[in-house]
Amino acid sequence: EDKVVQSPLSLVVHEGDTVTLNCSYEVTNFRSLLWYKQEKKAPTFLFMLTSSGIEKKSGRLSSILDKKELFSILNITATQTGDSAVYLCAVSFQGAQKLVFGQGTRLTINP
Amino acid sequence: DAMVIQNPRYQVTQFGKPVTLSCSQTLNHNVMYWYQQKSSQAPKLLFHYYDKDFNNEADTPDNFQSRRPNTSFCFLDIRSPGLGDAAMYLCATSRSRTDNSPLHFGNGTRLTVT
């Protein structure tokens, strides 16, 4: 069975801290790993990672994939209260566009 | 702006009373998906349409059905909602099955069953 596991499930930090969110996967026919941010509505796309070792960066957020060890991390530096959300990791498959999601990490940034 | 629109944002239905959720898209994407997300859980794929071709996930209950009358619209029908069907229902689209681009999500419909 295809599986995507995120850790930690919940994280509370202070504004300005740096956080690292983890995602590991065990799937057949892996294509890409995606990160989404979900506030109280639909997930919004952050990154898609297809190749190992290439860091994707957008402002204070960055992410990298390790296809040998089957995991990805999402880093957020200098966190702000607006970063509070559930961060979802998902995997897509060769020949099919469906996504399998992890259970998410609920990140809370306190002022 | 091209987008995925779900109506209504909030839906309340009674136990056993059929309910329909709707999704429309202006992206002209071939594939439309319905995901169920229960509280504090990951979104779970129920089914998807590739054009008019319906693809049901193996563990989707028979209580859940879908219709896609044209490219722009897709409906989720819950024939006899139970309390366990209370969830956020997310519609998403993609250009094609093989296109490796992220899914576009609507804002979801939060279903309450009383």
Tab-separated table of C-alpha atoms in Angstrom:
chain	number	residue	atom	x	y	z
A	1	GLU	CA	0.000	0.000	0.000
A	2	ASP	CA	1.274	3.456	-0.908
A	3	LYS	CA	2.144	5.466	2.171
A	4	VAL	CA	3.161	9.059	2.901
A	5	VAL	CA	4.140	9.905	6.478
A	6	GLN	CA	4.789	13.359	7.855
A	7	SER	CA	6.458	14.420	11.060
A	8	PRO	CA	5.985	16.029	13.407
A	9	LEU	CA	2.177	16.059	13.378
A	10	SER	CA	2.145	19.295	15.307
A	11	LEU	CA	4.733	21.983	15.954
A	12	VAL	CA	4.556	25.205	17.964
A	13	VAL	CA	7.368	27.752	17.712
A	14	HIS	CA	7.961	31.451	18.238
A	15	GLU	CA	8.044	34.024	15.504
A	16	GLY	CA	11.510	34.236	14.010
A	17	ASP	CA	12.393	30.595	14.601
A	18	THR	CA	13.413	28.247	11.804
A	19	VAL	CA	11.435	25.031	11.331
A	20	THR	CA	11.994	21.822	9.395
A	21	LEU	CA	9.072	19.636	8.398
A	22	ASN	CA	9.620	16.054	7.299
A	23	CYS	CA	7.927	13.808	4.774
A	24	SER	CA	8.807	10.190	4.032
A	25	TYR	CA	7.159	7.947	1.480
A	26	GLU	CA	6.867	4.348	0.356
A	27	VAL	CA	5.136	4.191	-2.992
A	28	THR	CA	5.356	2.355	-6.300
A	29	ASN	CA	5.794	4.306	-9.548
A	30	PHE	CA	6.896	7.516	-7.844
A	31	ARG	CA	6.801	10.612	-10.025
A	32	SER	CA	6.965	13.744	-7.889
A	33	LEU	CA	6.616	14.960	-4.338
A	34	LEU	CA	4.568	18.067	-3.680
A	35	TRP	CA	4.200	20.402	-0.720
A	36	TYR	CA	0.993	22.317	-0.044
A	37	LYS	CA	0.016	24.859	2.580
A	38	GLN	CA	-3.533	24.611	3.917
A	39	GLU	CA	-5.200	27.303	5.950
A	40	LYS	CA	-8.922	27.011	6.555
A	41	LYS	CA	-9.688	26.265	2.918
A	42	ALA	CA	-8.155	24.532	-0.089
A	43	PRO	CA	-4.497	23.536	-0.153
A	44	THR	CA	-2.287	26.020	-1.982
A	45	PHE	CA	0.679	24.733	-3.924
A	46	LEU	CA	4.193	25.439	-2.645
A	47	PHE	CA	6.709	23.162	-4.387
A	48	MET	CA	6.976	20.186	-6.665
A	49	LEU	CA	10.149	18.087	-6.460
A	50	THR	CA	11.057	15.486	-9.027
A	51	SER	CA	14.846	15.177	-8.842
A	52	SER	CA	17.055	14.387	-5.868
A	53	GLY	CA	19.347	16.968	-4.366
A	54	ILE	CA	17.992	20.059	-6.114
A	55	GLU	CA	16.735	22.625	-3.654
A	56	LYS	CA	13.614	24.551	-4.544
A	57	LYS	CA	13.350	27.966	-2.918
A	58	SER	CA	10.668	30.595	-2.598
A	59	GLY	CA	11.383	33.432	-0.211
A	60	ARG	CA	11.796	32.018	3.269
A	61	LEU	CA	10.635	28.547	2.205
A	62	SER	CA	12.824	25.872	0.699
A	63	SER	CA	12.524	22.176	0.057
A	64	ILE	CA	14.660	19.285	-1.087
A	65	LEU	CA	14.049	15.674	-2.080
A	66	ASP	CA	16.144	12.563	-1.438
A	67	LYS	CA	14.942	9.771	-3.746
A	68	LYS	CA	17.418	7.289	-2.359
A	69	GLU	CA	16.265	7.636	1.241
A	70	LEU	CA	12.669	8.412	0.153
A	71	PHE	CA	12.080	11.615	2.029
A	72	SER	CA	11.752	15.333	1.667
A	73	ILE	CA	12.087	18.290	4.014
A	74	LEU	CA	10.433	21.678	3.978
A	75	ASN	CA	12.330	24.473	5.710
A	76	ILE	CA	10.863	27.779	6.783
A	77	THR	CA	13.283	30.401	8.080
A	78	ALA	CA	12.425	33.535	10.090
A	79	THR	CA	8.884	32.272	10.637
A	80	GLN	CA	5.973	34.699	10.816
A	81	THR	CA	2.491	34.299	12.293
A	82	GLY	CA	1.157	34.107	8.740
A	83	ASP	CA	3.065	30.850	8.292
A	84	SER	CA	0.670	29.164	10.723
A	85	ALA	CA	-1.124	26.466	8.727
A	86	VAL	CA	-1.238	22.757	8.027
A	87	TYR	CA	1.547	21.740	5.648
A	88	LEU	CA	0.680	18.770	3.477
A	89	CYS	CA	3.080	16.548	1.616
A	90	ALA	CA	1.771	14.522	-1.322
A	91	VAL	CA	3.169	12.083	-3.866
A	92	SER	CA	2.167	11.762	-7.502
A	93	PHE	CA	2.565	8.676	-9.676
A	94	GLN	CA	3.801	7.780	-13.126
A	95	GLY	CA	0.902	7.490	-15.553
A	96	ALA	CA	-1.671	8.846	-13.116
A	97	GLN	CA	-2.321	12.307	-11.798
A	98	LYS	CA	-3.827	11.322	-8.480
A	99	LEU	CA	-2.071	12.420	-5.304
A	100	VAL	CA	-1.632	10.487	-2.077
A	101	PHE	CA	-1.327	12.853	0.864
A	102	GLY	CA	0.379	12.602	4.214
A	103	GLN	CA	-1.598	13.495	7.298
A	104	GLY	CA	-0.054	16.943	7.501
A	105	THR	CA	1.967	18.929	10.021
A	106	ARG	CA	0.037	21.584	11.922
A	107	LEU	CA	2.445	24.500	12.403
A	108	THR	CA	1.611	27.244	14.886
A	109	ILE	CA	3.743	30.369	15.062
A	110	ASN	CA	3.302	32.360	18.260
A	111	PRO	CA	4.146	36.073	18.299
B	1	ASP	CA	-9.002	34.584	-13.285
B	2	ALA	CA	-9.245	30.943	-14.256
B	3	MET	CA	-10.181	28.920	-11.242
B	4	VAL	CA	-11.924	26.021	-9.577
B	5	ILE	CA	-15.156	27.000	-7.839
B	6	GLN	CA	-17.034	24.918	-5.327
B	7	ASN	CA	-20.534	25.592	-4.124
B	8	PRO	CA	-21.708	25.903	-1.499
B	9	ARG	CA	-18.842	26.619	0.933
B	10	TYR	CA	-20.874	25.130	3.790
B	11	GLN	CA	-23.598	22.510	3.470
B	12	VAL	CA	-25.737	21.045	6.207
B	13	THR	CA	-27.797	17.954	5.518
B	14	GLN	CA	-29.757	15.498	7.591
B	15	PHE	CA	-28.792	11.929	8.223
B	16	GLY	CA	-29.932	9.887	5.230
B	17	LYS	CA	-30.996	12.871	3.108
B	18	PRO	CA	-29.306	12.923	-0.319
B	19	VAL	CA	-26.989	15.831	-0.951
B	20	THR	CA	-25.122	17.104	-4.006
B	21	LEU	CA	-21.951	19.176	-3.996
B	22	SER	CA	-20.879	21.018	-7.106
B	23	CYS	CA	-17.609	22.012	-8.699
B	24	SER	CA	-16.944	24.087	-11.782
B	25	GLN	CA	-13.727	25.070	-13.502
B	26	THR	CA	-12.712	27.658	-16.052
B	27	LEU	CA	-9.299	26.091	-16.706
B	28	ASN	CA	-10.573	23.726	-19.404
B	29	HIS	CA	-8.727	20.888	-17.687
B	30	ASN	CA	-9.456	17.325	-18.711
B	31	VAL	CA	-9.208	15.751	-15.279
B	32	MET	CA	-11.398	16.512	-12.269
B	33	TYR	CA	-10.987	14.941	-8.837
B	34	TRP	CA	-12.994	14.700	-5.649
B	35	TYR	CA	-11.143	14.387	-2.343
B	36	GLN	CA	-12.620	13.851	1.110
B	37	GLN	CA	-10.791	15.407	4.055
B	38	LYS	CA	-12.002	14.574	7.533
B	39	SER	CA	-10.962	16.641	10.509
B	40	SER	CA	-7.190	16.544	11.118
B	41	GLN	CA	-6.701	13.915	8.402
B	42	ALA	CA	-5.098	13.853	4.980
B	43	PRO	CA	-7.240	14.444	1.898
B	44	LYS	CA	-8.299	11.099	0.480
B	45	LEU	CA	-9.127	10.594	-3.194
B	46	LEU	CA	-12.670	9.334	-3.792
B	47	PHE	CA	-12.691	9.280	-7.605
B	48	HIS	CA	-11.668	11.206	-10.672
B	49	TYR	CA	-12.875	11.818	-14.189
B	50	TYR	CA	-10.499	11.826	-17.107
B	51	ASP	CA	-12.701	13.582	-19.623
B	52	LYS	CA	-15.854	11.402	-19.426
B	53	ASP	CA	-14.010	8.354	-18.173
B	54	PHE	CA	-14.940	7.743	-14.513
B	55	ASN	CA	-12.301	6.218	-12.193
B	56	ASN	CA	-13.421	5.082	-8.775
B	57	GLU	CA	-10.953	4.375	-5.981
B	58	ALA	CA	-11.267	0.814	-4.683
B	59	ASP	CA	-12.221	1.832	-1.164
B	60	THR	CA	-14.726	4.572	-2.021
B	61	PRO	CA	-18.110	3.603	-0.524
B	62	ASP	CA	-21.018	2.976	-2.912
B	63	ASN	CA	-22.850	5.779	-1.155
B	64	PHE	CA	-20.678	8.233	-3.086
B	65	GLN	CA	-21.381	8.863	-6.750
B	66	SER	CA	-20.229	11.456	-9.242
B	67	ARG	CA	-21.438	13.020	-12.463
B	68	ARG	CA	-19.616	15.090	-15.037
B	69	PRO	CA	-22.124	16.428	-17.565
B	70	ASN	CA	-19.507	18.512	-19.402
B	71	THR	CA	-15.883	19.614	-19.146
B	72	SER	CA	-16.627	22.472	-16.792
B	73	PHE	CA	-18.810	20.828	-14.163
B	74	CYS	CA	-18.499	17.896	-11.827
B	75	PHE	CA	-20.903	16.841	-9.063
B	76	LEU	CA	-20.492	14.714	-5.979
B	77	ASP	CA	-23.679	12.943	-4.882
B	78	ILE	CA	-23.961	11.377	-1.462
B	79	ARG	CA	-27.019	9.145	-1.593
B	80	SER	CA	-27.581	8.565	2.109
B	81	PRO	CA	-25.196	10.633	4.216
B	82	GLY	CA	-24.142	9.230	7.536
B	83	LEU	CA	-22.565	11.066	10.450
B	84	GLY	CA	-19.201	9.687	9.356
B	85	ASP	CA	-19.468	11.497	6.032
B	86	ALA	CA	-19.072	14.884	7.664
B	87	ALA	CA	-15.909	16.302	6.125
B	88	MET	CA	-14.425	18.904	3.835
B	89	TYR	CA	-14.887	17.874	0.208
B	90	LEU	CA	-12.249	19.206	-2.133
B	91	CYS	CA	-12.531	19.365	-5.899
B	92	ALA	CA	-9.349	19.616	-7.953
B	93	THR	CA	-8.373	19.685	-11.617
B	94	SER	CA	-5.372	18.931	-13.765
B	95	ARG	CA	-4.692	19.338	-17.471
B	96	SER	CA	-4.201	15.649	-18.172
B	97	ARG	CA	-3.177	12.395	-16.557
B	98	THR	CA	0.350	12.603	-17.879
B	99	ASP	CA	0.942	16.300	-17.384
B	100	ASN	CA	3.191	16.663	-14.337
B	101	SER	CA	1.771	19.896	-13.029
B	102	PRO	CA	0.248	20.500	-9.603
B	103	LEU	CA	-3.439	20.001	-9.038
B	104	HIS	CA	-5.590	23.118	-8.803
B	105	PHE	CA	-7.913	22.947	-5.822
B	106	GLY	CA	-11.204	24.659	-5.151
B	107	ASN	CA	-11.905	26.146	-1.723
B	108	GLY	CA	-13.851	23.122	-0.629
B	109	THR	CA	-17.330	22.436	0.697
B	110	ARG	CA	-17.594	21.672	4.386
B	111	LEU	CA	-20.390	19.163	4.895
B	112	THR	CA	-22.166	18.780	8.231
B	113	VAL	CA	-24.554	15.877	8.797
B	114	THR	CA	-27.117	16.286	11.575
